[in-house]
Coordinates of C-alpha atoms and ligand atoms in Angstrom, one line a residue:
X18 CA -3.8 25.4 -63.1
X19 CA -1.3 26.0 -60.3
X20 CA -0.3 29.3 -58.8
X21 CA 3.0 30.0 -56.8
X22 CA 2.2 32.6 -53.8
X23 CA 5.3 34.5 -52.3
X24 CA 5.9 36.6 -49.6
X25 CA 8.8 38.9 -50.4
X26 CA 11.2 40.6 -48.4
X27 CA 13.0 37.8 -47.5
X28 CA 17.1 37.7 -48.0
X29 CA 18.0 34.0 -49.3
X30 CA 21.1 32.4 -48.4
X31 CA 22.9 29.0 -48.6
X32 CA 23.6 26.7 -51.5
X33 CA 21.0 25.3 -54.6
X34 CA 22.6 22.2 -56.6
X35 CA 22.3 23.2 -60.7
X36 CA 20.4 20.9 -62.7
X37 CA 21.3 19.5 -66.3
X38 CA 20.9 21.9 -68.9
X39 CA 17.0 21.9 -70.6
X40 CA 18.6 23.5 -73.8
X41 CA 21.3 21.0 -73.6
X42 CA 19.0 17.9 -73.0
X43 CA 16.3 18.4 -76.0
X44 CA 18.8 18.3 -78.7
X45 CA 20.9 15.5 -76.7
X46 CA 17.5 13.2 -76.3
X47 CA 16.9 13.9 -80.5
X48 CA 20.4 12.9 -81.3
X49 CA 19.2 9.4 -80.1
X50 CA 17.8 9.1 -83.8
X51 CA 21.0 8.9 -85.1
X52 CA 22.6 6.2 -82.9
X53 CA 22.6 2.6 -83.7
X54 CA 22.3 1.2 -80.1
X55 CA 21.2 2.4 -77.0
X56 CA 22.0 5.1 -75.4
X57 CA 22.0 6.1 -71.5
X58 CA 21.9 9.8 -70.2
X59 CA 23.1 11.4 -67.1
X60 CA 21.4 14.7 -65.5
X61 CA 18.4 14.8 -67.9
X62 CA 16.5 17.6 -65.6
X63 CA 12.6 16.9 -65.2
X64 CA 10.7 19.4 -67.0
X65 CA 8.0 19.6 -69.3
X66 CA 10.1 20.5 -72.4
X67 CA 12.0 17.0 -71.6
X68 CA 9.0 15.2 -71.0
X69 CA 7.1 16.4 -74.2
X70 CA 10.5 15.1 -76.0
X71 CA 10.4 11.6 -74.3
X72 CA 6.9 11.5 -75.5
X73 CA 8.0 12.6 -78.9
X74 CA 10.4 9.9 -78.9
X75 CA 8.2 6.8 -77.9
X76 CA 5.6 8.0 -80.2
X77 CA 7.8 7.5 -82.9
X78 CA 8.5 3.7 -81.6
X79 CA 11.8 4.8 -79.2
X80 CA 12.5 2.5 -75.6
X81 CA 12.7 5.2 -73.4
X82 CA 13.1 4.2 -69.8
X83 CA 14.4 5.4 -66.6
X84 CA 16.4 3.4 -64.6
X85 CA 16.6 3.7 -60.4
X86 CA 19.6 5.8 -60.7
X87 CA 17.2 8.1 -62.5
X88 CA 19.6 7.9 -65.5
X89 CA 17.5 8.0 -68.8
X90 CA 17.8 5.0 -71.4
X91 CA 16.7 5.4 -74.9
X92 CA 17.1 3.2 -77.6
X93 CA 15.4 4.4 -80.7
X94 CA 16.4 1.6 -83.0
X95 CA 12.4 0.2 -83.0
X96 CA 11.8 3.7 -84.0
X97 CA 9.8 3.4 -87.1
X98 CA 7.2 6.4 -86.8
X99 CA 9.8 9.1 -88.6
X100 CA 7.3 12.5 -87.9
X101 CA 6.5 15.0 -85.1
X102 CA 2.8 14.8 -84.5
X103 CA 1.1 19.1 -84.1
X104 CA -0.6 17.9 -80.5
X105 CA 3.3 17.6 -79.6
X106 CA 4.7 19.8 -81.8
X107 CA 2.4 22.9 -80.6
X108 CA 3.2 21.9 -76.4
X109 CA 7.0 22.5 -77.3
X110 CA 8.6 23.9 -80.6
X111 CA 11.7 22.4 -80.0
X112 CA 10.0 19.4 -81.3
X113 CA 11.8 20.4 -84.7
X114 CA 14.6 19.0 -83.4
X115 CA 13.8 16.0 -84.5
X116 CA 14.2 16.9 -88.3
X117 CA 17.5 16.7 -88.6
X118 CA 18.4 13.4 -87.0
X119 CA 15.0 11.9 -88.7
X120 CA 15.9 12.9 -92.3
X121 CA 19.7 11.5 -91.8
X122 CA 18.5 8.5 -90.4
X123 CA 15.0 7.6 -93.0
X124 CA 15.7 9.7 -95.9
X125 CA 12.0 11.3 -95.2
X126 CA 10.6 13.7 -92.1
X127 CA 6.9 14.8 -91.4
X128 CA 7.3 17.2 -88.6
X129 CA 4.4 19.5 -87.9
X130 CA 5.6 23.2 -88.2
X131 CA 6.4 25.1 -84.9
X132 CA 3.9 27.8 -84.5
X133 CA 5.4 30.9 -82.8
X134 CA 5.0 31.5 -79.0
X135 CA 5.0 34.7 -76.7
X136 CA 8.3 35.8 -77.5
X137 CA 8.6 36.1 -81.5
X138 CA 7.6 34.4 -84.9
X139 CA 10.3 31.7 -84.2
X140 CA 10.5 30.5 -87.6
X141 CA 12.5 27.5 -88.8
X142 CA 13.6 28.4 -92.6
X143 CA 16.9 28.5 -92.1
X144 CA 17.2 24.7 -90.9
X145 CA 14.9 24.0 -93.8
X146 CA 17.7 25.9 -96.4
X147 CA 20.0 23.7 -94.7
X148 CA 18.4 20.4 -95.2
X149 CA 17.7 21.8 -98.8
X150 CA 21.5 22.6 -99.4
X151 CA 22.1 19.4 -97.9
X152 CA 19.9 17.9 -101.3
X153 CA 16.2 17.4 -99.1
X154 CA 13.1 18.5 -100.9
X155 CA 11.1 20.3 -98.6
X156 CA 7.5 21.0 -99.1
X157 CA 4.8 22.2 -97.1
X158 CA 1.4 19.9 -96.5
X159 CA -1.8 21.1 -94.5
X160 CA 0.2 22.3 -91.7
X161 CA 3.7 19.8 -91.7
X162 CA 7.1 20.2 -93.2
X163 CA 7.7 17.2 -95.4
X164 CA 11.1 16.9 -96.0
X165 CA 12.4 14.2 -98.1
X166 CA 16.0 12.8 -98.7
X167 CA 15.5 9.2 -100.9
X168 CA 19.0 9.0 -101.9
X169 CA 20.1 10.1 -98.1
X170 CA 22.2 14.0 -97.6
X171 CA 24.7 15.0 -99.0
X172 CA 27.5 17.3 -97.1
X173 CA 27.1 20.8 -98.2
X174 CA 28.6 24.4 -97.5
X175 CA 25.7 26.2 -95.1
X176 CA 26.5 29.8 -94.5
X177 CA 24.0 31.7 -91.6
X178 CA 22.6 34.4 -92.3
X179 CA 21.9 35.5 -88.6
X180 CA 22.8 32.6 -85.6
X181 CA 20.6 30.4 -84.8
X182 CA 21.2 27.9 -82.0
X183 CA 18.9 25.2 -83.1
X184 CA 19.4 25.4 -86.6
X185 CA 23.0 24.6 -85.8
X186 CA 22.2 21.7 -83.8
X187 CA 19.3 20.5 -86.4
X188 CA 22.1 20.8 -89.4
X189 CA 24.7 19.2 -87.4
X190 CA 22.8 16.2 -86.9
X191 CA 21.9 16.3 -90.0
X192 CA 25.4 16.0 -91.4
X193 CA 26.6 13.4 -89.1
X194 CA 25.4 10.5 -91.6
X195 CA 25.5 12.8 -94.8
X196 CA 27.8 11.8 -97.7
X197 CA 30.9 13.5 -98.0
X198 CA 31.6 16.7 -96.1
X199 CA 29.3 19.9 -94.0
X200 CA 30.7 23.4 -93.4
X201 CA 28.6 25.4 -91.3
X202 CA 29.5 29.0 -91.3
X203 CA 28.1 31.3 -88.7
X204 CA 27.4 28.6 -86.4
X205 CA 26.1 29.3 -83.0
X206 CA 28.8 28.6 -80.5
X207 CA 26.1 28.0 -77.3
X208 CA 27.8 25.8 -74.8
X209 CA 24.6 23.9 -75.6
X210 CA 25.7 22.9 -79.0
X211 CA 29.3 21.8 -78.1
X212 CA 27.9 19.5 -75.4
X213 CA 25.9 18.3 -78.3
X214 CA 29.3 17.8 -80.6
X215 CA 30.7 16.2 -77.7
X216 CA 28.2 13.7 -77.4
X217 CA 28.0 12.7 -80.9
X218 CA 31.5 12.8 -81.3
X219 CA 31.3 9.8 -78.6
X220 CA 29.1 8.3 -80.4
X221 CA 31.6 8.4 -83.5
X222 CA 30.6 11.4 -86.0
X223 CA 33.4 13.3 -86.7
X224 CA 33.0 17.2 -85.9
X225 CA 35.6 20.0 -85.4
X226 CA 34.8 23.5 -84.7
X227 CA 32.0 23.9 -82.4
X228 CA 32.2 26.3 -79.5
X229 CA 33.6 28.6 -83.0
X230 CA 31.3 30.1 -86.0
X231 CA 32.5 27.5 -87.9
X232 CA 31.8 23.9 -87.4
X233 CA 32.8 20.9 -89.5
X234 CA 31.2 17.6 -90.2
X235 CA 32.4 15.0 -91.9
X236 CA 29.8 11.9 -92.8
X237 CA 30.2 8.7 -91.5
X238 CA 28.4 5.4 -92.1
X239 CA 27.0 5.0 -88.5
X240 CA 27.0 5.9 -85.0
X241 CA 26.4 3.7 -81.8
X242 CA 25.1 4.1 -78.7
X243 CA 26.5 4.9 -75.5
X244 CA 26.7 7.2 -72.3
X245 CA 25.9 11.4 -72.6
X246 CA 26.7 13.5 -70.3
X247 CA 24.5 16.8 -70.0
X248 CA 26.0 20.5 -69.1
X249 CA 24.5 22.6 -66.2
X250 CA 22.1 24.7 -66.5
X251 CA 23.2 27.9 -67.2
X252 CA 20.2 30.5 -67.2
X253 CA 18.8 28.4 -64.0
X254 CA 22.2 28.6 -62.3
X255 CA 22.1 32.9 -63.0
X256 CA 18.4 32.9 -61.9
X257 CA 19.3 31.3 -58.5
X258 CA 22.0 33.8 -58.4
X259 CA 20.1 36.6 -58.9
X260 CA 17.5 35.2 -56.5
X261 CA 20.0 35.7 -53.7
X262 CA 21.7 39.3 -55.3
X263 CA 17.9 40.2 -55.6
X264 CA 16.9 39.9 -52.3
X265 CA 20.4 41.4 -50.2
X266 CA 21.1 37.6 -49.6
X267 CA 24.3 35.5 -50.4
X268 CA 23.6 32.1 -53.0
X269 CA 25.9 29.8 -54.1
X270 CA 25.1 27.7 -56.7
X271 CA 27.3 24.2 -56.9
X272 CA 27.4 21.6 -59.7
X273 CA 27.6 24.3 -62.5
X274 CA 30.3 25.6 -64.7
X275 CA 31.4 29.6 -63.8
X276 CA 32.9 29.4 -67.5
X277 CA 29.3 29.1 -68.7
X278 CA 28.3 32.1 -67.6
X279 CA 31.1 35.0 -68.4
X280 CA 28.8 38.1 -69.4
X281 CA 26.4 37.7 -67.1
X282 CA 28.9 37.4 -63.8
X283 CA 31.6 40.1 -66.3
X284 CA 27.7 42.5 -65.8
X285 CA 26.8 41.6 -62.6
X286 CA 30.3 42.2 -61.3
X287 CA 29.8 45.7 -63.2
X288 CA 26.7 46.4 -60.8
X289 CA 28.6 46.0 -57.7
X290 CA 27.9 42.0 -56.6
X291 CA 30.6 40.0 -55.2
X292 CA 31.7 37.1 -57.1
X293 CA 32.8 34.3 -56.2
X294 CA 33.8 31.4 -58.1
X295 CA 35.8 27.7 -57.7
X296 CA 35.5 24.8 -61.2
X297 CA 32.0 24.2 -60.1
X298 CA 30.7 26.9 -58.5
X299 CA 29.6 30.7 -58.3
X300 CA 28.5 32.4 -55.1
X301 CA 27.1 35.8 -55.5
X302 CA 26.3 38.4 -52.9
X303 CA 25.2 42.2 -53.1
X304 CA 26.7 44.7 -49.9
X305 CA 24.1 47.1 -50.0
X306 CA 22.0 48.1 -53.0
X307 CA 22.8 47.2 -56.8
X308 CA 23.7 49.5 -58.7
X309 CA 22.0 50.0 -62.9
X310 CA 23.9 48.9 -65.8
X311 CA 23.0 48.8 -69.3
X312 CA 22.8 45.0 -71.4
X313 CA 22.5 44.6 -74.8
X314 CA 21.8 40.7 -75.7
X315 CA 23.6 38.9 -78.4
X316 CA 24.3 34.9 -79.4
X317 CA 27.0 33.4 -77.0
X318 CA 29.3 34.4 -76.2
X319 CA 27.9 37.6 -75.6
X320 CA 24.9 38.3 -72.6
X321 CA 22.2 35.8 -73.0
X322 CA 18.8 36.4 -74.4
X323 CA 17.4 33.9 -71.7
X324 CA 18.9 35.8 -68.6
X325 CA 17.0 39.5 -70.2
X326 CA 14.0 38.7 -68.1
X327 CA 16.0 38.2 -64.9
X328 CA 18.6 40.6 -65.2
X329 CA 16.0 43.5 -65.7
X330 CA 14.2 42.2 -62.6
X331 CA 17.4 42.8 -60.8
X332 CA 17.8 46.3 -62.4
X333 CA 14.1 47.1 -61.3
X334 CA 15.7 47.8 -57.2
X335 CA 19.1 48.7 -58.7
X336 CA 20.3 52.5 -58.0
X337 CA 20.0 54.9 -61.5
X338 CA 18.7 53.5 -64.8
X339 CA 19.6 51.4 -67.1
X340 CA 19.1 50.7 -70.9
X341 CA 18.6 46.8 -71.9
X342 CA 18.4 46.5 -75.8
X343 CA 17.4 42.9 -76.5
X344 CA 18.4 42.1 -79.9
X345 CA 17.4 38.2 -80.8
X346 CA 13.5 38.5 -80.7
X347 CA 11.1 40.6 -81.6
X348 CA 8.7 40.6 -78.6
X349 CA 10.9 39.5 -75.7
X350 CA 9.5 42.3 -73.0
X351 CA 6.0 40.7 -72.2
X352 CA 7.1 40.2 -68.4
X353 CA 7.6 44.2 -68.4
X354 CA 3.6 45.2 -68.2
X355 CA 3.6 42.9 -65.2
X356 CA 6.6 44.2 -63.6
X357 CA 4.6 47.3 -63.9
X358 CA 1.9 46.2 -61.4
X359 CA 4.7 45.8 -58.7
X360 CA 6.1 49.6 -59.0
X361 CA 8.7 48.9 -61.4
X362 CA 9.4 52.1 -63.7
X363 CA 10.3 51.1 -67.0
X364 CA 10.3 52.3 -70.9
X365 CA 9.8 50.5 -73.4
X366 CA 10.8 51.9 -77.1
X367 CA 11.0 49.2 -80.1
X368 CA 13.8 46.7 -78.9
X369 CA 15.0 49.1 -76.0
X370 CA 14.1 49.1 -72.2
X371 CA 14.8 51.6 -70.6
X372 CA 15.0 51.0 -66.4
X373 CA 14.8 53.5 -63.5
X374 CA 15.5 51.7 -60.4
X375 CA 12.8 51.9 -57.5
X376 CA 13.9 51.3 -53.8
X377 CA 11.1 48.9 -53.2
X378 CA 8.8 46.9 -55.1
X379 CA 5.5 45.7 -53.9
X380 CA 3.5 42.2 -54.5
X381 CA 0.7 42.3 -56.2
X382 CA -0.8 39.4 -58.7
X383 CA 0.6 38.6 -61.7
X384 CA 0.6 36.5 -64.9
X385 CA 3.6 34.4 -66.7
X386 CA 3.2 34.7 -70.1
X387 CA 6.6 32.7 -71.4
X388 CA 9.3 30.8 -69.6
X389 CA 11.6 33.7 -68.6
X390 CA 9.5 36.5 -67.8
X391 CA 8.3 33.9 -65.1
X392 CA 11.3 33.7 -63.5
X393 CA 11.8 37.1 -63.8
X394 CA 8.6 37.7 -61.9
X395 CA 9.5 35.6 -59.1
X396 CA 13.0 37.3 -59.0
X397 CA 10.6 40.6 -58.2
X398 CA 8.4 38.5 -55.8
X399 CA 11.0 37.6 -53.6
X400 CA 12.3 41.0 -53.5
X401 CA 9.0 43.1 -53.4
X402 CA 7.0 43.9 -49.9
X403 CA 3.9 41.9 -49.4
X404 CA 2.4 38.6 -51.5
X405 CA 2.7 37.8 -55.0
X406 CA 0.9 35.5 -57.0
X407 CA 1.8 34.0 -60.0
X408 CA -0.6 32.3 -62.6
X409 CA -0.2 30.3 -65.4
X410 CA 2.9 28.5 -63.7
X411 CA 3.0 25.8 -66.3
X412 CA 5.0 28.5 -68.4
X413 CA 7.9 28.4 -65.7
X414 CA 7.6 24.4 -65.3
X415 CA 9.2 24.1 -68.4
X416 CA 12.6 25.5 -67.6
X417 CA 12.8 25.3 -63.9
X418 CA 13.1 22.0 -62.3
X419 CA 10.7 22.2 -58.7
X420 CA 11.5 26.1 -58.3
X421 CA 9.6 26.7 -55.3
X422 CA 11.3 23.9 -53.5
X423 CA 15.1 24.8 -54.3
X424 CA 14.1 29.0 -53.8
X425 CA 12.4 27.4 -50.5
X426 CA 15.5 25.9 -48.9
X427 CA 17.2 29.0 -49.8
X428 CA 14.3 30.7 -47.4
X429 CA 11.9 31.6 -49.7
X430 CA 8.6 32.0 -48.0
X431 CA 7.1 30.1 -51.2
X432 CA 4.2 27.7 -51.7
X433 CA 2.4 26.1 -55.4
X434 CA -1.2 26.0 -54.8
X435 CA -4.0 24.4 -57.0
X436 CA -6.3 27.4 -58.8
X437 CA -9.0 26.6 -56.1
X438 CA -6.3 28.5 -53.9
X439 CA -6.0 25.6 -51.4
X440 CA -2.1 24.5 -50.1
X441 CA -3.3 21.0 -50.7
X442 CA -2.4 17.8 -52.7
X443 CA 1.0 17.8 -50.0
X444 CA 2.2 21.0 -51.2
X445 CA 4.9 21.2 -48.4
X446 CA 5.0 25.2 -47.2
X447 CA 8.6 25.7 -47.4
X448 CA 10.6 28.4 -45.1
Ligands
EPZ520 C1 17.3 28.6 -78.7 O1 16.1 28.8 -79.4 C2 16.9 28.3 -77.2 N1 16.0 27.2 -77.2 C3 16.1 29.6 -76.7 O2 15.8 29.3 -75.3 C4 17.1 30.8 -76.8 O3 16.4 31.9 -76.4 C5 17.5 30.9 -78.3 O4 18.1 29.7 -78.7 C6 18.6 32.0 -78.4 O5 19.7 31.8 -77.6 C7 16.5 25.9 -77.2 O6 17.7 25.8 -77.3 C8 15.6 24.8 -77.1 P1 17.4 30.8 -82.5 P2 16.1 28.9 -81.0 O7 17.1 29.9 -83.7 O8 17.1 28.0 -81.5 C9 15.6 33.7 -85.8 C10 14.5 29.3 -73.4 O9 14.0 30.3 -72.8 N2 15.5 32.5 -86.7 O10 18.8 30.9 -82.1 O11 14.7 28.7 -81.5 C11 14.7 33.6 -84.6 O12 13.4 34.1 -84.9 C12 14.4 29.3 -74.9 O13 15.1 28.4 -72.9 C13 15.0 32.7 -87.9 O14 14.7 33.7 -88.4 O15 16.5 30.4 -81.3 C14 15.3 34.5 -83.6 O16 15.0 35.9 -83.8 C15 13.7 30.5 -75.5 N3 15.0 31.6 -88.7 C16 16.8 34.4 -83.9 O17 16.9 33.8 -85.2 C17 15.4 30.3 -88.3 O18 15.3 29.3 -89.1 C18 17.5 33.4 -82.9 O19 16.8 32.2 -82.9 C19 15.8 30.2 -87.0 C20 15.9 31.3 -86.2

């Protein structure tokens, strides 16, 4: 397995281009079961997750090609396989995305059930209620949801009892091809799943309402293929920005969307950085030392879950303390025990961490345990004296397209090195 060394103390500067959205792309690549024709996608990032969903997709019988303009063209209508095999399923949860779009489109779904990972239980019964309401049976067989749907979906009223972002997107899919009319109350309004209305709705379903709690989708007899255009990334464009606020450096980030990221540049703002922002880019820049402010995280539009990990990094080297309740999962604070090992001072009490700013942080090794408590640990070892080294990388690979190379053009004294600890197989050393 790969490690990533870093040798902190470095302010970064300059500009990092955004990539297209991860949590944008998987649901946009499963919506591709719906359409009745090909369909070609712009800014598909490279990652794991998207590569795991690819996989997903040709398994089931999908074309799914790149073309030299690395734009991505699927075209699931040889798609005859309509399940979600566990040796998939288990590499990346989101696999359950599939449900939706395969039960609207074959009237049956075998998807193997998405254990939980680091950060909760991440269950799934509230798309499973949905598909119910919607008239699916839904049964449970040696490990795999079978859902089944003979006489197709019917449009139903869905109310949520808590937001869930995927179990919007699963439902909506699965009411683009239903009979008659879906109401989805307490929707999540993500900026994830309106890219995901607005790609369907190019497609031809007929949905009002995203980007609100309340989202409505009317059936329709088909959809077609075409071109889908995917969002920036979000939580990668913050991490780069607090990769630069992190370190006393200056970092814009450019081919992102500054109205896709409102609480965390409204809190960052609040702990003295600079902001600056035109249509398609942010610049942030700290004069002098941060200082601690508290977060609590809540489902868009309030301060994302997925930025926690990051944002406490930053208030690790803020001035005075600061209280960061994190309120969608259970067990979200696994990058907090290794934040430990580099000085950090922090509490932790139930859902509530509690952060006392340190002047200076120091390397030391560490381990990533899920996707954003690795970033959040590179955020620290790019501010913290000495060398850092990460393990288990593969857990950052999945939401951050080549990290070390874009943090290295920033000046990020940064390599990726094989276990055996040698800079080989052409890892470049970058600044
Ligand atoms: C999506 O996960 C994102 N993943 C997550 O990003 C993100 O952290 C999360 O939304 C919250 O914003 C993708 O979009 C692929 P939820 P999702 O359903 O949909 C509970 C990252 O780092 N719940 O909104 O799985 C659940 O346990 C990842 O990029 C149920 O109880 O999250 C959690 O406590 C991590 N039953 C809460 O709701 C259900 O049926 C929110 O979960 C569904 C969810």
């Amino acid at each position: 397995m790969d490690q990533i060394y870093i040798q902190g103390g470095v302010a970064l500067h300059g500009t990092v281009k955004s990539s297209g959205a991860k949590n944008a792309a998987l649901p946009l690549l499963a919506a591709s079961i719906l359409a009745d024709g090909p369909v070609v996608y712009h800014r598909i990032p490279h990652l794991l997750d998207v590569t795991t969903m690819m996989t997903l997709l040709s398994w089931q019988g999908a074309d799914v090609t790149y073309d030299d303009q690395h734009r991505l063209h699927i075209d699931t209508r040889s798609a005859d396989k309509p399940e979600a095999p566990y040796e998939l399923v288990k590499t990346m949860r989101a696999s359950s995305l599939v449900l939706g779009p395969v039960v609207a489109r074959f009237g049956h779904a075998k998807v193997s059930l998405p254990g939980g990972c680091a950060i909760g239980a991440r269950p799934i019964d509230l798309h499973l209620r949905g598909l119910e309401a919607m008239g699916a049976t839904v049964q449970m067989d040696h490990g795999d949801v079978v859902v089944d749907a003979p006489g197709g979906l019917h449009g139903a009223q869905i109310d949520f009892p808590q937001v869930t972002v995927t179990g919007t997107e699963n439902l909506m899919m699965a009411a683009v091809l239903a009979k008659g009319t879906t109401v989805l109350e307490n929707a999540a309004r993500e900026p994830e799943v309106v890219n995901l209305a607005d790609a369907l709705r190019s497609l031809g379903a007929d949905i009002e309402g995203d980007g609100t709690s309340r989202i409505v989708i009317r059936g329709v007899e088909r959809i077609s293929g075409g071109e889908i255009h995917t969002i920036a990334d979000r939580i990668e464009t913050a991490t780069y920005l607090a990769a630069g606020m992190i370190t006393g450096g200056d970092v814009t980030v450019t081919h992102t969307d500054p109205s896709l990221l409102t609480a965390f540049l409204e809190k960052v703002e609040e702990a003295g950085a600079v902001v600056e922002c035109t249509n398609d880019s942010i610049r942030c820049r700290v004069d002098g030392r941060l200082r601690a402010c508290d977060i609590q995280t809540m489902p868009h539009p309030g301060f994302p879950t997925d930025l926690q990990a990051q944002f406490m990094a930053l208030m690790c080297v803020a001035e005075g303390h600061s209280v960061i309740a994190e309120t969608i999962f259970e067990n979200r604070f696994m990058h907090v025990q290794e934040l430990l090992r580099m000085g950090a001072k922090v509490h932790l009490d139930g859902h509530l961490a509690t952060v006392h700013g340190v002047a200076q942080l120091a390397g030391a090794p560490v381990m990533a345990t899920d996707l954003r408590a690795s970033a959040s640990l590179v955020l620290a070892g790019l501010a913290a004296q000495g060398e850092t080294i990460l393990s288990r990388v593969y857990h950052i690979d999945r939401g951050y397209e080549r990290i070390e190379e874009k943090l290295g053009r920033l000046g990020a004294r940064i390599e990726r090195r094989s276990e055996a600890g040698h800079g080989d197989r052409g890892v470049m050393l970058y600044a």
